[in-house]
Coordinates of C-alpha atoms and ligand atoms in Angstrom, one line a residue:
M1151 CA 0.0 0.0 0.0
T1152 CA 1.3 3.5 -0.8
F1153 CA 1.4 6.4 1.6
L1154 CA 1.9 10.1 0.8
R1155 CA 3.5 12.2 3.5
R1156 CA 5.4 15.4 4.1
L1157 CA 9.2 15.3 4.3
T1158 CA 10.7 15.9 7.7
R1159 CA 14.2 16.9 8.8
D1160 CA 14.9 13.2 9.5
D1161 CA 14.5 12.6 5.8
L1162 CA 17.4 14.9 4.9
P1163 CA 20.2 12.2 4.5
R1164 CA 17.9 10.1 2.3
L1165 CA 16.8 13.1 0.3
R1166 CA 20.5 14.0 -0.4
Q1167 CA 21.2 10.4 -1.4
F1168 CA 18.1 10.4 -3.7
W1169 CA 19.3 13.6 -5.4
V1170 CA 22.8 12.1 -5.9
E1171 CA 21.2 9.1 -7.5
H1172 CA 18.7 10.9 -9.7
W1173 CA 20.0 14.4 -10.2
D1174 CA 23.8 13.9 -10.2
G1175 CA 24.5 15.8 -6.9
E1176 CA 23.3 17.1 -3.5
E1177 CA 22.1 20.4 -4.9
M1178 CA 19.6 21.5 -7.5
I1179 CA 20.3 24.5 -9.8
T1180 CA 17.6 26.4 -11.7
R1181 CA 18.3 29.8 -13.3
G1182 CA 21.5 30.2 -11.4
N1183 CA 19.8 29.6 -8.0
I1184 CA 21.3 26.8 -5.9
Y1185 CA 18.9 24.9 -3.7
H1186 CA 20.0 22.6 -0.9
P1187 CA 17.8 19.9 0.6
E1188 CA 17.7 21.6 4.0
Q1189 CA 16.1 24.7 2.5
L1190 CA 13.2 22.8 1.0
D1191 CA 9.8 21.4 1.9
G1192 CA 8.4 18.3 0.1
F1193 CA 6.2 15.3 -0.3
V1194 CA 7.3 11.7 -0.5
L1195 CA 5.2 8.7 -1.7
E1196 CA 6.2 5.5 0.0
D1197 CA 5.5 1.9 -0.7
G1198 CA 6.5 0.3 2.6
N1199 CA 10.0 1.6 3.2
E1200 CA 10.6 2.4 -0.5
W1201 CA 10.4 5.9 -1.9
I1202 CA 8.5 5.6 -5.2
G1203 CA 7.9 9.4 -5.7
L1204 CA 9.4 12.6 -4.4
L1205 CA 8.6 16.2 -5.0
T1206 CA 10.4 19.1 -3.3
F1207 CA 9.3 22.8 -3.3
F1208 CA 10.2 26.2 -2.1
V1209 CA 7.8 29.0 -1.2
K1210 CA 9.0 32.6 -1.4
D1211 CA 7.2 35.9 -2.0
N1212 CA 3.8 34.1 -2.5
E1213 CA 5.2 31.9 -5.2
C1214 CA 5.8 28.2 -5.0
E1215 CA 8.6 26.7 -7.0
V1216 CA 8.7 22.9 -7.6
T1217 CA 12.5 22.3 -7.2
S1218 CA 12.5 18.5 -7.9
F1219 CA 10.0 16.0 -9.0
D1220 CA 10.4 12.3 -9.6
S1221 CA 8.3 9.2 -10.1
L1222 CA 10.1 5.9 -9.8
R1223 CA 7.1 4.0 -11.3
E1224 CA 5.9 6.0 -14.2
G1225 CA 2.4 5.8 -15.5
H1226 CA 0.8 4.7 -12.3
G1227 CA -0.5 8.0 -11.1
I1228 CA 2.4 8.8 -8.7
G1229 CA 3.3 12.1 -10.4
T1230 CA -0.3 13.2 -10.5
K1231 CA -0.7 12.6 -6.7
L1232 CA 2.5 14.6 -6.0
I1233 CA 1.6 17.5 -8.2
N1234 CA -1.9 17.6 -6.7
A1235 CA -0.3 17.6 -3.2
V1236 CA 1.9 20.6 -4.0
M1237 CA -1.0 22.5 -5.6
D1238 CA -3.1 22.0 -2.5
E1239 CA -0.2 23.2 -0.3
A1240 CA 0.4 26.3 -2.5
R1241 CA -3.3 27.2 -2.2
K1242 CA -3.1 26.8 1.6
Q1243 CA -0.1 29.1 1.7
N1244 CA -2.0 31.6 -0.6
C1245 CA 0.5 31.4 -3.4
R1246 CA -0.3 33.3 -6.5
R1247 CA 1.4 30.7 -8.7
V1248 CA 3.1 27.4 -8.8
F1249 CA 6.1 27.3 -11.2
L1250 CA 8.9 25.0 -12.2
I1251 CA 11.8 24.7 -14.5
T1252 CA 12.3 21.8 -16.9
T1253 CA 14.8 21.3 -19.6
N1254 CA 14.6 21.3 -23.4
D1255 CA 15.0 17.5 -23.7
N1256 CA 12.2 16.6 -21.3
M1257 CA 9.2 16.0 -23.6
H1258 CA 7.5 13.7 -21.1
A1259 CA 7.5 16.4 -18.4
L1260 CA 6.4 19.1 -20.9
R1261 CA 3.5 16.8 -21.8
F1262 CA 2.7 15.9 -18.2
Y1263 CA 2.6 19.5 -17.0
Q1264 CA 0.7 21.0 -19.9
K1265 CA -2.0 18.3 -19.7
R1266 CA -2.5 19.3 -16.1
G1267 CA -3.0 23.0 -16.8
F1268 CA 0.6 24.4 -16.6
E1269 CA 1.5 27.0 -19.2
L1270 CA 4.9 27.8 -20.8
V1271 CA 6.0 31.2 -19.7
A1272 CA 9.7 31.5 -20.6
L1273 CA 12.6 29.9 -22.4
Y1274 CA 16.0 30.5 -21.0
R1275 CA 18.4 29.7 -23.8
G1276 CA 21.7 28.2 -22.7
A1277 CA 20.7 28.2 -19.0
V1278 CA 21.7 24.6 -18.4
N1279 CA 25.1 25.3 -19.9
E1280 CA 25.4 28.1 -17.3
S1281 CA 24.3 25.7 -14.5
R1282 CA 26.8 23.1 -15.6
K1283 CA 29.6 25.6 -14.8
I1284 CA 28.4 25.5 -11.2
K1285 CA 27.5 21.8 -11.2
P1286 CA 29.8 20.0 -13.7
S1287 CA 28.0 16.7 -13.1
I1288 CA 25.0 17.9 -15.1
P1289 CA 25.2 15.7 -18.3
L1290 CA 25.7 17.0 -21.7
T1291 CA 22.9 15.0 -23.2
G1292 CA 19.4 14.3 -21.7
F1293 CA 16.4 12.2 -22.7
D1294 CA 16.6 10.6 -26.1
G1295 CA 20.2 11.8 -26.6
I1296 CA 19.0 15.4 -26.9
P1297 CA 21.7 18.0 -26.1
L1298 CA 20.8 19.4 -22.6
R1299 CA 21.0 23.2 -23.1
D1300 CA 18.0 25.3 -22.2
E1301 CA 15.6 25.8 -19.3
I1302 CA 11.9 26.1 -19.8
E1303 CA 9.6 27.7 -17.2
L1304 CA 6.0 26.6 -16.7
E1305 CA 3.5 28.0 -14.3
M1306 CA 0.0 27.5 -13.1
K1307 CA -1.7 30.7 -11.7
L1308 CA -3.8 30.4 -8.5
Q1309 CA -6.6 32.5 -7.1
V1310 CA -5.2 34.6 -4.2
K1311 CA -7.4 35.2 -1.2
S1312 CA -7.4 38.9 -0.2
Ligands
COA1968 C1 7.2 13.6 -15.0 C2 7.0 12.5 -14.0 C3 7.3 12.9 -12.6 C4 5.5 12.0 -14.1 O1 5.3 11.0 -13.2 P1 4.3 9.7 -13.4 O2 4.2 9.0 -12.1 O3 4.6 9.0 -14.6 O4 2.9 10.5 -13.6 P2 1.5 9.8 -13.7 O5 1.5 8.4 -13.7 O6 0.6 10.5 -12.7 O7 1.0 10.4 -15.1 C5 1.6 9.9 -16.3 C6 0.6 9.3 -17.2 O8 0.3 8.0 -16.8 C7 -1.2 7.9 -16.7 N1 -1.6 7.1 -15.6 C8 -2.0 7.5 -14.4 N2 -2.3 6.5 -13.6 C9 -2.1 5.4 -14.3 C10 -2.2 4.0 -14.1 N3 -2.7 3.6 -12.9 N4 -1.9 3.1 -15.0 C11 -1.4 3.6 -16.2 N5 -1.3 4.9 -16.5 C12 -1.6 5.8 -15.6 C13 -1.6 9.3 -16.5 O9 -3.0 9.4 -17.1 C14 -0.6 10.1 -17.3 O10 -1.0 10.2 -18.6 P3 -1.5 11.6 -19.2 O11 -0.3 12.5 -19.0 O12 -1.8 11.3 -20.6 O13 -2.6 12.0 -18.3 C15 7.9 11.3 -14.4 O14 7.8 11.0 -15.8 C16 9.3 11.4 -14.0 O15 9.7 11.1 -12.9 N6 10.2 11.7 -15.0 C17 11.6 11.7 -14.8 C18 12.1 12.9 -13.9 C19 11.6 14.2 -14.4 O16 11.7 14.5 -15.6 N7 11.0 15.0 -13.6 C20 10.4 16.3 -13.9 C21 11.5 17.3 -13.9 S1 10.9 18.9 -14.4

């Protein structure tokens, strides 16, 4: 049986390890901003002791940024559960939008987000090349052998309570 829960400080070592395994290092870089696990909030979906989905986020200035997002069993609704959880949380925190950065190679993610109402708002040409200068472990090629170069921002606007 699967169980969705909020990350706690006790999860930090495992979160670091997860990022090393799935994102080539202990930090995440988007648009030149460096995010460390201890700064972030998140949700994990567990099957027993196994992490099968993880989403981290960062709320600042009434905006919620999804800083990492992974499903380890794709096509079974894990991603949908996690994205719904962060949308609910952003509404609770009265955020005016949820946004995230993906990369030019990630067709699956672009499809996933847009089907769920996210809109493309910006293309940052060469931004991954810049991030690679800070984090050299970022690979040169991504999904389907596509050169990993650019960052793409997507957002979903939310109703703000006055
Ligand atoms: C993007 C990502 C998180 C999506 O996660 P996911 O668990 O596959 O997402 P879901 O299963 O909820 O949805 C994927 C599709 O499977 C379908 N699906 C949902 N439940 C299903 C089930 N029980 N059986 C079969 N398919 C199902 C969904 O309908 C969805 O299809 P749709 O997009 O046409 O609606 C995942 O592909 C991933 O981890 N990618 C690698 C890391 C990554 O790129 N992260 C994003 C960084 S920006």
